[in-house]
Coordinates of C-alpha atoms in Angstrom, one line a residue:
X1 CA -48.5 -16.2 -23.5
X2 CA -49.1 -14.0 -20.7
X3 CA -52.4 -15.6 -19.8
X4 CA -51.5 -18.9 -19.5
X5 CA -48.2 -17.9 -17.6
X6 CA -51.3 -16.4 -14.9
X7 CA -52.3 -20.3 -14.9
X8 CA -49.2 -21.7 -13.6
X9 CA -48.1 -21.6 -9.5
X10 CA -47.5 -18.3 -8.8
X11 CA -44.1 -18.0 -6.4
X12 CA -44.0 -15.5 -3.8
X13 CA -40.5 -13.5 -3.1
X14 CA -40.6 -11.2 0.3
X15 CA -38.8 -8.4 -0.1
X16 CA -37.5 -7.3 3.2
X17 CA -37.4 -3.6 4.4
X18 CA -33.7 -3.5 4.7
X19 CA -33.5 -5.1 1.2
X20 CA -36.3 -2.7 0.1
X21 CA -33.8 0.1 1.4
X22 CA -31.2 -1.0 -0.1
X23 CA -32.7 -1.6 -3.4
X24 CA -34.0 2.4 -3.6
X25 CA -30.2 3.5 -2.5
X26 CA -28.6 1.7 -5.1
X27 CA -31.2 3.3 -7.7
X28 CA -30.3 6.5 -6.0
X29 CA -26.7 5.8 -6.3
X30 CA -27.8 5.4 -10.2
X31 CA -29.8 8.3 -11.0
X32 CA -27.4 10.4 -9.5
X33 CA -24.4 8.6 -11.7
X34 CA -27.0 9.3 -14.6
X35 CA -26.8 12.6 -13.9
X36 CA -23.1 13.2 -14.1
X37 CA -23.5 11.5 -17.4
X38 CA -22.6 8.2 -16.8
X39 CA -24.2 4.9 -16.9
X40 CA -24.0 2.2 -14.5
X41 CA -21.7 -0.7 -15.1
X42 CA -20.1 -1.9 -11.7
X43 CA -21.4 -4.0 -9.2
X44 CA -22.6 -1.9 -6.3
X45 CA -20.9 -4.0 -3.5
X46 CA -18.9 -1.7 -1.5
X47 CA -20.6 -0.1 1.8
X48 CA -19.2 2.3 3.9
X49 CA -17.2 0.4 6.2
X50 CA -16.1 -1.7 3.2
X51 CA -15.0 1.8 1.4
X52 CA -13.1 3.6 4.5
X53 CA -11.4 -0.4 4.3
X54 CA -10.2 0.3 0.9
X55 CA -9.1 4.0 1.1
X56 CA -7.5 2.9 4.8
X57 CA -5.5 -0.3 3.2
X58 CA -4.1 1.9 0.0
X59 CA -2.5 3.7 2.3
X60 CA -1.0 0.6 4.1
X61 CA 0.1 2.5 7.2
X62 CA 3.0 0.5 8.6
X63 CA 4.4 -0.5 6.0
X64 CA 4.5 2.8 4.0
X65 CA 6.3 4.0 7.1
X66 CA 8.6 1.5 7.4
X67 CA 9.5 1.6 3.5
X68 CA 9.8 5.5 3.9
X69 CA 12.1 6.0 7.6
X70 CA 14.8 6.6 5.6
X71 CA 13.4 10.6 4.4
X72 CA 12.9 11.3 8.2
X73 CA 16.3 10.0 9.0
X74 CA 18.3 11.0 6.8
X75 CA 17.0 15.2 6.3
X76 CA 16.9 15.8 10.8
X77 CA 17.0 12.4 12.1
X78 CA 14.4 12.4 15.3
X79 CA 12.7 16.0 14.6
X80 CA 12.4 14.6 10.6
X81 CA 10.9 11.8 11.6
X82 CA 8.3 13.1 14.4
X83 CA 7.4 16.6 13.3
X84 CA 8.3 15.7 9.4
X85 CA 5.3 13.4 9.5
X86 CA 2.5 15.9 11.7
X87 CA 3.0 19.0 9.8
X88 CA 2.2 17.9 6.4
X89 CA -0.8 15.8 7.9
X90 CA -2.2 19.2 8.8
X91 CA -2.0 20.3 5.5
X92 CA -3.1 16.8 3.9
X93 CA -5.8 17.3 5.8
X94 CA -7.1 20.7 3.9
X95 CA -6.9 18.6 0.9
X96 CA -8.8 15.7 1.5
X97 CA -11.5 17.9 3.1
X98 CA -11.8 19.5 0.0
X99 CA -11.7 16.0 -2.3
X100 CA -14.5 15.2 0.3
X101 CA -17.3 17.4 -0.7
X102 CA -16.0 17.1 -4.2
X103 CA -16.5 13.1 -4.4
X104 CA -19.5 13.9 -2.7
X105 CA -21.2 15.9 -5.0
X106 CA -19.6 14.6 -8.1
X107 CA -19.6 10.8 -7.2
X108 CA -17.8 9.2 -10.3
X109 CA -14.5 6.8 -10.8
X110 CA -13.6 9.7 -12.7
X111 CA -12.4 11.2 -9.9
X112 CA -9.9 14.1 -10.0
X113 CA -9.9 14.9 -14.0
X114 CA -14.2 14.5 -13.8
X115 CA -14.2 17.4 -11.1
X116 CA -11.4 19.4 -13.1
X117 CA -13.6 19.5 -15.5
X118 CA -16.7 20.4 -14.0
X119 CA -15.1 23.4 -12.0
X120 CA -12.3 24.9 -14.8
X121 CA -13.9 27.8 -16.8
X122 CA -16.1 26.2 -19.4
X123 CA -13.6 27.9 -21.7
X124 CA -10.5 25.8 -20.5
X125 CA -12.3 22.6 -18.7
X126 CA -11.2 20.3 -21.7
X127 CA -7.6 21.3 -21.3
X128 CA -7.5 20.9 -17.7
X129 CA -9.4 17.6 -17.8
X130 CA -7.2 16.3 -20.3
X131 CA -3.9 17.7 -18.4
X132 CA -5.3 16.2 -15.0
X133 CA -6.5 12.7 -16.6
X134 CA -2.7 12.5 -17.7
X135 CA -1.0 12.8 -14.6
X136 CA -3.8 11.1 -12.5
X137 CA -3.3 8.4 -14.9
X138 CA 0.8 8.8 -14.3
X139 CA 0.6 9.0 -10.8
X140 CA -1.7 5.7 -10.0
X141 CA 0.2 3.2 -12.3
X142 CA 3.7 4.7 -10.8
X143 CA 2.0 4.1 -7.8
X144 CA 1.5 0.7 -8.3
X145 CA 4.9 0.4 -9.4
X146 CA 6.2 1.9 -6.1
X147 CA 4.2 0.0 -3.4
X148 CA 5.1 -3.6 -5.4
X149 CA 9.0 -2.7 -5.4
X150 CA 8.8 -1.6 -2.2
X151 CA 7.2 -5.3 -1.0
X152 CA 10.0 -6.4 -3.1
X153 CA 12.8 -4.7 -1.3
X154 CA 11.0 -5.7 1.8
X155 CA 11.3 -9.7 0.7
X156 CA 15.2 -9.3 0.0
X157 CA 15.6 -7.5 3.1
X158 CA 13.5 -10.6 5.0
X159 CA 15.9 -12.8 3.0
X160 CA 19.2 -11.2 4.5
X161 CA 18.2 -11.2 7.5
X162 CA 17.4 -14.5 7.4
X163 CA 21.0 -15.8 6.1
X164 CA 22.5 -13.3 8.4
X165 CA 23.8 -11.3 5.3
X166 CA 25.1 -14.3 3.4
X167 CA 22.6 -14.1 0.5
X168 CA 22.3 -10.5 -0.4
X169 CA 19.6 -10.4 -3.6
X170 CA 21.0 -8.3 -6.8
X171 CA 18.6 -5.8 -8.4
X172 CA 17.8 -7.3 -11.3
X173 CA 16.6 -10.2 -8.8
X174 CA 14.4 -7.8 -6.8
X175 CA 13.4 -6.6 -10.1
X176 CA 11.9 -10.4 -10.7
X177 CA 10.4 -10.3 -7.5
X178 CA 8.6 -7.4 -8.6
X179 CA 7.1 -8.7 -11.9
X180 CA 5.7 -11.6 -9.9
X181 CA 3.9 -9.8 -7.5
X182 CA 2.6 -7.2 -9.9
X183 CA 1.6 -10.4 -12.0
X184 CA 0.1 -11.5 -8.5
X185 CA -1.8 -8.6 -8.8
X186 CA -3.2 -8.7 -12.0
X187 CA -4.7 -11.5 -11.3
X188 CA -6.4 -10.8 -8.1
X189 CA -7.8 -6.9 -9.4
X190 CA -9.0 -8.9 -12.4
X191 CA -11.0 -10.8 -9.9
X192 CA -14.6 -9.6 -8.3
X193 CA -13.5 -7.1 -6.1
X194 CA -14.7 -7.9 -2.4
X195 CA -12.5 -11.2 -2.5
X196 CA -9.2 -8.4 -2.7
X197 CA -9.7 -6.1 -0.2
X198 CA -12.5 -7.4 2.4
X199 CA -10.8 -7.0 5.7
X200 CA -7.4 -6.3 5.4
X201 CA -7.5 -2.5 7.0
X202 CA -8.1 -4.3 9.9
X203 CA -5.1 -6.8 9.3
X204 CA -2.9 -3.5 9.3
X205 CA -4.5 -2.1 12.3
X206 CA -3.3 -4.8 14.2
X207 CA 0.0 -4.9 12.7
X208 CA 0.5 -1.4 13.3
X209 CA -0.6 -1.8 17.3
X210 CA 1.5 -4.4 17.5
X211 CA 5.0 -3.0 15.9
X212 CA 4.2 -0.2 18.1
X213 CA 4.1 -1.6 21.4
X214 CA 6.7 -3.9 20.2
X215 CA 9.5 -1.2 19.7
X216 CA 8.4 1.0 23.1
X217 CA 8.2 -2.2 25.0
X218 CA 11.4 -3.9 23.8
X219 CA 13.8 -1.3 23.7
X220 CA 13.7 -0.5 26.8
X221 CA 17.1 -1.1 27.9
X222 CA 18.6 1.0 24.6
X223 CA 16.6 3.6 23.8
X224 CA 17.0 7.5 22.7
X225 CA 15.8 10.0 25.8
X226 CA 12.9 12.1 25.6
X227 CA 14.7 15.2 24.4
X228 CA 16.4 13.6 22.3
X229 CA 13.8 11.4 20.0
X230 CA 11.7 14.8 20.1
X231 CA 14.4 17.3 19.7
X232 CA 17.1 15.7 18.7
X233 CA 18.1 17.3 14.7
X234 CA 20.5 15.7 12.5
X235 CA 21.6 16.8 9.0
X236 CA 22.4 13.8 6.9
X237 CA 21.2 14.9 3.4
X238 CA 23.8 16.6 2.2
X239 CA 22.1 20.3 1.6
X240 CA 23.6 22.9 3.8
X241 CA 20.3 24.6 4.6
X242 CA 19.1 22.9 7.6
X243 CA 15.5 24.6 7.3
X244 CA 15.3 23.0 3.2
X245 CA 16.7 19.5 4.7
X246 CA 14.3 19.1 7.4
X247 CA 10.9 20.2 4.7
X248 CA 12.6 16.9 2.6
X249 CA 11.5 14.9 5.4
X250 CA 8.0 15.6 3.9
X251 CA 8.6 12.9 1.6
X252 CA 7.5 9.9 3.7
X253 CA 3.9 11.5 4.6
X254 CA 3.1 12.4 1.7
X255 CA 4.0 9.4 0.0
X256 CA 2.0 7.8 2.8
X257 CA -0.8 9.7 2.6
X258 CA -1.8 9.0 -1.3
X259 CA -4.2 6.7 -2.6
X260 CA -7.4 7.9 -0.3
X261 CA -8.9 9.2 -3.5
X262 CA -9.8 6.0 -4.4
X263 CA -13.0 6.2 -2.5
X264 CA -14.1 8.4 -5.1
X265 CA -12.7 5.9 -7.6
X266 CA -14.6 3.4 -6.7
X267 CA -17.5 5.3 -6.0
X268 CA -19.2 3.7 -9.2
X269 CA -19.1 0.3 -6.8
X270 CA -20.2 1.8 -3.6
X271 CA -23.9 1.7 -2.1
X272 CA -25.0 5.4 -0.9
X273 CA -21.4 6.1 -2.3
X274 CA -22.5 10.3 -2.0
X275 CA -21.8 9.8 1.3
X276 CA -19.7 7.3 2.1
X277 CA -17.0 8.3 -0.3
X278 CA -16.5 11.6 1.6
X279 CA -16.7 10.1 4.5
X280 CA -14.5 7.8 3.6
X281 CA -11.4 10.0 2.8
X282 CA -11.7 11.8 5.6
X283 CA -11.6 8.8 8.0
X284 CA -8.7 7.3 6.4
X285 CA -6.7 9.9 6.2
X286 CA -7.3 10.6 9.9
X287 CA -6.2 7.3 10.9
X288 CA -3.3 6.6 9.1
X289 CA -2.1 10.2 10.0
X290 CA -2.4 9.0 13.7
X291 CA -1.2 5.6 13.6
X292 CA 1.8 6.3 11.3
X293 CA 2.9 9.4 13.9
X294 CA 2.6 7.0 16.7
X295 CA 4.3 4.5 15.2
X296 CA 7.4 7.2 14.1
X297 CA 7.3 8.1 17.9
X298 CA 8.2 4.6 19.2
X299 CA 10.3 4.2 16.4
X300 CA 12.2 7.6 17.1
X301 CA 12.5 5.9 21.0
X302 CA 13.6 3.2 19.6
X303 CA 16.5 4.1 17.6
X304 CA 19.4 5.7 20.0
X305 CA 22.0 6.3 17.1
X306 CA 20.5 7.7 13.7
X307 CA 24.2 7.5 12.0
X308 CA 24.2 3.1 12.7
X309 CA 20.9 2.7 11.7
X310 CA 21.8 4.9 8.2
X311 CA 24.9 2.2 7.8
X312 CA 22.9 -0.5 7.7
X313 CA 23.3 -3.3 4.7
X314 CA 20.0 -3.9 4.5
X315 CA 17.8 -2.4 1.7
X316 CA 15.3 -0.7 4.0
X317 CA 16.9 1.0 7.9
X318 CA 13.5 -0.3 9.2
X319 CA 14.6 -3.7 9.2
X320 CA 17.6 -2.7 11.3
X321 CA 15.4 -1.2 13.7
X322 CA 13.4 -4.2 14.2
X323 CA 16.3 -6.1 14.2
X324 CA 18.1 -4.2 16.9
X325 CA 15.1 -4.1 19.1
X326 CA 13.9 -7.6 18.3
X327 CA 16.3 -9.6 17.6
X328 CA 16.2 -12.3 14.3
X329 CA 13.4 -14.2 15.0
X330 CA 11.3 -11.3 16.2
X331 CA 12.4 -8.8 13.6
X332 CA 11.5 -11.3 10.8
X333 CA 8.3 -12.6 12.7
X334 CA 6.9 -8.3 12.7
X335 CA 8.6 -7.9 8.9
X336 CA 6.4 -11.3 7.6
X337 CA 3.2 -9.4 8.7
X338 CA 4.4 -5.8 7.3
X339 CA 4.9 -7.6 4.0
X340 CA 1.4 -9.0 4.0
X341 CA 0.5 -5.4 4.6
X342 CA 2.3 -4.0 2.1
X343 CA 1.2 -6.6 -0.4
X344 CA -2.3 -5.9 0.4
X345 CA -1.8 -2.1 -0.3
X346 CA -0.7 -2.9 -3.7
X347 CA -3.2 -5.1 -4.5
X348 CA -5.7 -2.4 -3.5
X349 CA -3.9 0.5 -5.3
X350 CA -4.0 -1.8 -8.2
X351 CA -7.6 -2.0 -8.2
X352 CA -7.8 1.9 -7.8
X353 CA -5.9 2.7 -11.1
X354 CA -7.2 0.4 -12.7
X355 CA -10.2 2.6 -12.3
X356 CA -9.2 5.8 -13.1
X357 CA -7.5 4.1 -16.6
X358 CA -11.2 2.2 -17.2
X359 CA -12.7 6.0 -16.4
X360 CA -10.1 7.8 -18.9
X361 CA -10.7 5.5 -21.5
X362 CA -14.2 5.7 -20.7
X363 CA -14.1 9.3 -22.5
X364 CA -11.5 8.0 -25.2
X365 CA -8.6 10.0 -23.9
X366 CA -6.5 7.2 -23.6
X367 CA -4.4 5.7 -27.2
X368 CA -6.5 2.4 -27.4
X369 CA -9.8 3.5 -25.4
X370 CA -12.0 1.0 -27.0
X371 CA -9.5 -2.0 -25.6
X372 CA -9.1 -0.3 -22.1
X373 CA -12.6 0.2 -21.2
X374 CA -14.0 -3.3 -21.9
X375 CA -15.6 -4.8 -19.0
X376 CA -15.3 -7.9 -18.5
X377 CA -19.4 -10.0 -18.8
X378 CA -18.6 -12.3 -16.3
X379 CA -16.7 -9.8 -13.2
X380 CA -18.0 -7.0 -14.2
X381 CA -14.3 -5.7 -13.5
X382 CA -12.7 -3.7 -16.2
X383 CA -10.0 -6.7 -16.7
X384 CA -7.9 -4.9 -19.6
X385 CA -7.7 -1.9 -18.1
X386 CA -5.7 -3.7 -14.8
X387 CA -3.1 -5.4 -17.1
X388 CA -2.6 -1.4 -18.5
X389 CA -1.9 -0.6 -15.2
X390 CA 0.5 -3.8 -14.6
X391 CA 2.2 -3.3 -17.6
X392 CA 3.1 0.1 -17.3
X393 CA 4.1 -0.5 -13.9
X394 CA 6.4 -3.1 -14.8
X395 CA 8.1 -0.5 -17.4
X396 CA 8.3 1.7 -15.1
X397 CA 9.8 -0.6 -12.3
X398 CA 12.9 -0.5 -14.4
X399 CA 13.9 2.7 -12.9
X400 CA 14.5 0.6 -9.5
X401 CA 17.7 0.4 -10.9
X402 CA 18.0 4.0 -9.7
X403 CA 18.1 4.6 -6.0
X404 CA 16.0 7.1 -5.8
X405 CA 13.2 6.5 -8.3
X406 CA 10.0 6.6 -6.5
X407 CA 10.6 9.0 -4.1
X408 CA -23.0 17.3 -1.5
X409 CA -23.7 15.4 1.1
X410 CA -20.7 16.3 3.4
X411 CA -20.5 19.7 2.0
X412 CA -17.7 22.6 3.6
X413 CA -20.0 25.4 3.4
X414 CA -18.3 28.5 3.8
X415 CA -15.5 26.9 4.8
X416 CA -15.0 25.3 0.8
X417 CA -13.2 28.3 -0.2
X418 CA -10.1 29.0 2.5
X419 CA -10.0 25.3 2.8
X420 CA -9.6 25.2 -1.0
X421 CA -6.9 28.0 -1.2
X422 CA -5.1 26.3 1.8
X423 CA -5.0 23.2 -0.2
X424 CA -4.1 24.3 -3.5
X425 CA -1.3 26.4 -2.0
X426 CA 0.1 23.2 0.4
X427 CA 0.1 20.9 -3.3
X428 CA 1.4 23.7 -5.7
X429 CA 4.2 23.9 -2.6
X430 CA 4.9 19.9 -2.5
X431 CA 4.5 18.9 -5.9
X432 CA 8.1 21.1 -6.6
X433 CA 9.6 19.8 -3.3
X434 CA 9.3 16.5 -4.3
X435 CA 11.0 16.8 -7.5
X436 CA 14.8 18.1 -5.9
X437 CA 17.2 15.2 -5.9
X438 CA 18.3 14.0 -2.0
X439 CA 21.8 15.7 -1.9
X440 CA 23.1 18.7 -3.8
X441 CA 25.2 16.8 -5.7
X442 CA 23.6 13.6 -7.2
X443 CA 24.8 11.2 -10.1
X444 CA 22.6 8.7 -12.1
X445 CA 22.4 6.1 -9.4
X446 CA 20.8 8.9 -6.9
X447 CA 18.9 10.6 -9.5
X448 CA 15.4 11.7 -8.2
X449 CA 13.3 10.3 -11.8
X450 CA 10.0 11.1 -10.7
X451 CA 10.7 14.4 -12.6
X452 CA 11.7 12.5 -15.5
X453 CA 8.4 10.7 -15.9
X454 CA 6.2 13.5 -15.1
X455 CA 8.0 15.9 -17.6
X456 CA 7.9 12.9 -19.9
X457 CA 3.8 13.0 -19.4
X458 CA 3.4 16.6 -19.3
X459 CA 5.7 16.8 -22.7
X460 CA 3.7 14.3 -24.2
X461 CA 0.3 15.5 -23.2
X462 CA 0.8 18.9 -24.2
X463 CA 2.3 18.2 -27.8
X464 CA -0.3 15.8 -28.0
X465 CA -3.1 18.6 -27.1
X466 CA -1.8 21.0 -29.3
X467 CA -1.3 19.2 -32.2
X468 CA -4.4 16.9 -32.0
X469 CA -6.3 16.3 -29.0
X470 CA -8.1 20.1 -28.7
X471 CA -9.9 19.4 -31.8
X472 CA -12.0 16.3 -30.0
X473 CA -11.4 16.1 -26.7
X474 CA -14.3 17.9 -24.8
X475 CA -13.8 16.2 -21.6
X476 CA -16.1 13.7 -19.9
X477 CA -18.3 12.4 -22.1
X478 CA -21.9 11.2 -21.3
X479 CA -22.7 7.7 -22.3
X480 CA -26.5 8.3 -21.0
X481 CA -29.7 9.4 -22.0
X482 CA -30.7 12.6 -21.0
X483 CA -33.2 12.0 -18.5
X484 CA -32.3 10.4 -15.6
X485 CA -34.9 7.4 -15.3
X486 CA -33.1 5.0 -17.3
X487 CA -32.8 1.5 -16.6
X488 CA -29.8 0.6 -15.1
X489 CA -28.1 -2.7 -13.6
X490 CA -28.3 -3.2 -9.6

């Protein structure tokens, strides 16, 4: 058989030194992968550009400030919303330095719970794996949940303004609005993944430059001094202590700022992904820090009276803004774009968890693990794992009834350790903040339920530990063979 195959015309394929390259990174990219235990199953598509795209569109800049103004107006008005947003970047920035060289050294869709294992006490690193898997889990499909109802709000608010208040969109209508674009989404993560994302960071670049010379441009003739949109501190929340109100501000950056893990996510899918994962984070979170401060500057120009904004009708005081500075057709013409943008980040954050749940069940930690991390033979996409993460999100998107729901390579050195303790301290510090209702006194309609679901998790996760998981679970689990030379798919 083999000899007479030596008799037939032989075809000659070049092979290209960039293509040779390339080739020898991606086997790189594999023995390393090996290494951490894990066998290669994605496509290795993404590069670095492509990867800083996807950590940089997550994040969806302006439109995860304009669906979040409300936290910097509401607890101190102009100083909320301008030095509410810079101090915890600083901090941010101490974390994602330190999930840098993490995702560097430890380059897995595993992500978080992977390296919570690795660096627990050998003693406790199935209990913190588990524990962090959980609420990794938790916090990517509510997530999902979050951006989508948040495009959704922006569609009714498009729709108001575009009747001039006549039609004025009921919740459970929003709520439909929501299942169709998380159905949307399905559909699209299901798909092979550089048709989601390719591009659209630089879709929100633009749309960012733009609203920003838009609302310093326009408003000039109405505008809020100097002093005043730097300066300028109004109480509006509800708590007496003016120091607690203003640290509530933090809300909109740090829900901003979420979602630039997924580099590491989707390291399993990136070429040279050791270093452009880390690299990745870092650059992301950079930018949107700087464009979504410059764009709360303009904005805090832009708005000379926090109290009308705050009155507004329409579901998100963004659209008021545009709409006072604007006018109709220009408000709605900057809002179409902002939706796209906000669209796109969900679509992209749908992607991510549906990573960490394919990882998860990847190490059966998940109830179903066999069904959740099937990949799909003809995407290569783990297809049942995203309609997890789209159901779940749906379930959760129930609580929008509520109005408050959703509220190595590039190694640190010796840096890694104050950088770590800075980090550790700023999350231990938010992770409680974020929990406390808006006002002193809330009711069921203003009830802050993200820390009804998390409780709900952490219940669950720990009874379930206790009574059954600590038996079996030993944390990632190695689908490999030992030595690192195995064959794997390129």
């Amino acid at each position: 058989m083999g000899y007479d195959s030596e008799k037939t015309d032989t075809q000659v394929v070049t092979v290209t030194p960039s293509q040779s390259d390339a080739d020898s990174i991606i086997r790189a990219d594999n023995v390393k992968l090996a290494e951490l235990g894990y066998k290669s199953e994605f496509r290795r598509e993404f590069s670095l550009l492509e990867t800083i795209c996807f950590a940089f569109s997550i994040m969806g800049v302006i439109a995860s400030v304009t669906s979040t103004l409300s936290f910097g107006l509401v607890n101190g008005g102009h100083v909320g919303m301008v030095f509410g947003w810079l101090i915890p970047c600083c901090f941010v920035m101490f974390v994602a330095l330190s999930m840098a060289e993490m995702a560097s050294s430890m380059p897995t869709s595993a992500g978080l719970y992977y390296f919570s294992s690795k660096l627990a006490p050998p003693r406790y690193a199935p209990l913190a794996s588990w524990i962090t898997g959980w609420a990794n889990v938790t916090g990517q499909v509510t997530l999902v949940c979050g951006i989508d109802f948040t495009c959704a709000q922006m569609i009714t608010t498009a729709i108001a303004v575009n009747t001039d208040g006549a039609v004025i969109l009921s919740a459970g209508a929003t709520y439909g609005i929501l299942l169709a674009i998380l159905f949307s989404h399905g559909i699209g993560s299901s798909s092979p993944l550089r048709l989601s994302v390719f591009g659209s960071n630089f879709y929100a670049v633009g749309t960012t430059i733009a609203a920003i010379v838009s609302l310093l441009v326009l408003s000039d003739g109405n505008r809020a001094s100097t002093a005043d949109a730097f300066t300028l501190f109004e109480n509006n929340s509800g708590w007496a202590s003016d120091g607690w109100t203003f640290m509530l501000a933090f809300t909109s950056p740090m829900w901003t700022l979420t979602g630039y893990d997924s580099a590491a996510h989707i390291s399993e899918e990136t070429s040279n992904a050791a270093y452009a994962a880390p690299i990745a984070i870092i650059v992301s979170v950079v930018g949107t820090a700087t464009l979504g401060w410059l764009t709360l500057i303009a904005t805090s120009f832009a708005i000379p009276s926090i109290s009308n904004i705050l009155s507004t009708d329409l579901p998100l005081p963004m659209g008021q803004v545009f709409l006072n500075v604007l006018g109709k057709r220009g408000m709605l013409a900057i809002w179409s774009f902002i939706i796209v943008v906000q669209y796109v980040t969900g679509a992209a954050q749908a992607v991510d968890a549906s990573r960490v749940v394919f990882a998860f069940a990847r190490d059966n930690a998940l109830p179903g693990s066999r069904l959740w991390k099937k990949m799909s033979p003809y995407t290569q996409t783990p297809v049942n794992a995203v309609w997890f993460v789209i159901g779940a999100s749906a379930i959760c998107g129930v609580l929008g009834f509520s109005e408050t729901a959703l509220t190595s390579l590039a190694g640190l050195g010796r840096w890694a350790v104050p950088v770590g303790v800075i980090a550790v301290a700023w999350v231990s510090f938010i992770v409680v903040m974020l929990f406390f209702p808006p006002g002193q006194t809330t009711n069921a309609q203003e009830m802050n339920y993200s820390v009804v679901i998390i409780m709900a998790v952490f219940i669950f996760a720990s009874v379930s530990w206790v009574f059954s998981a600590r038996h079996w679970f030993r944390g990632p689990i190695r689908n490999v063979d030992d030595t690192p030379t195995t064959s794997f798919k390129e």
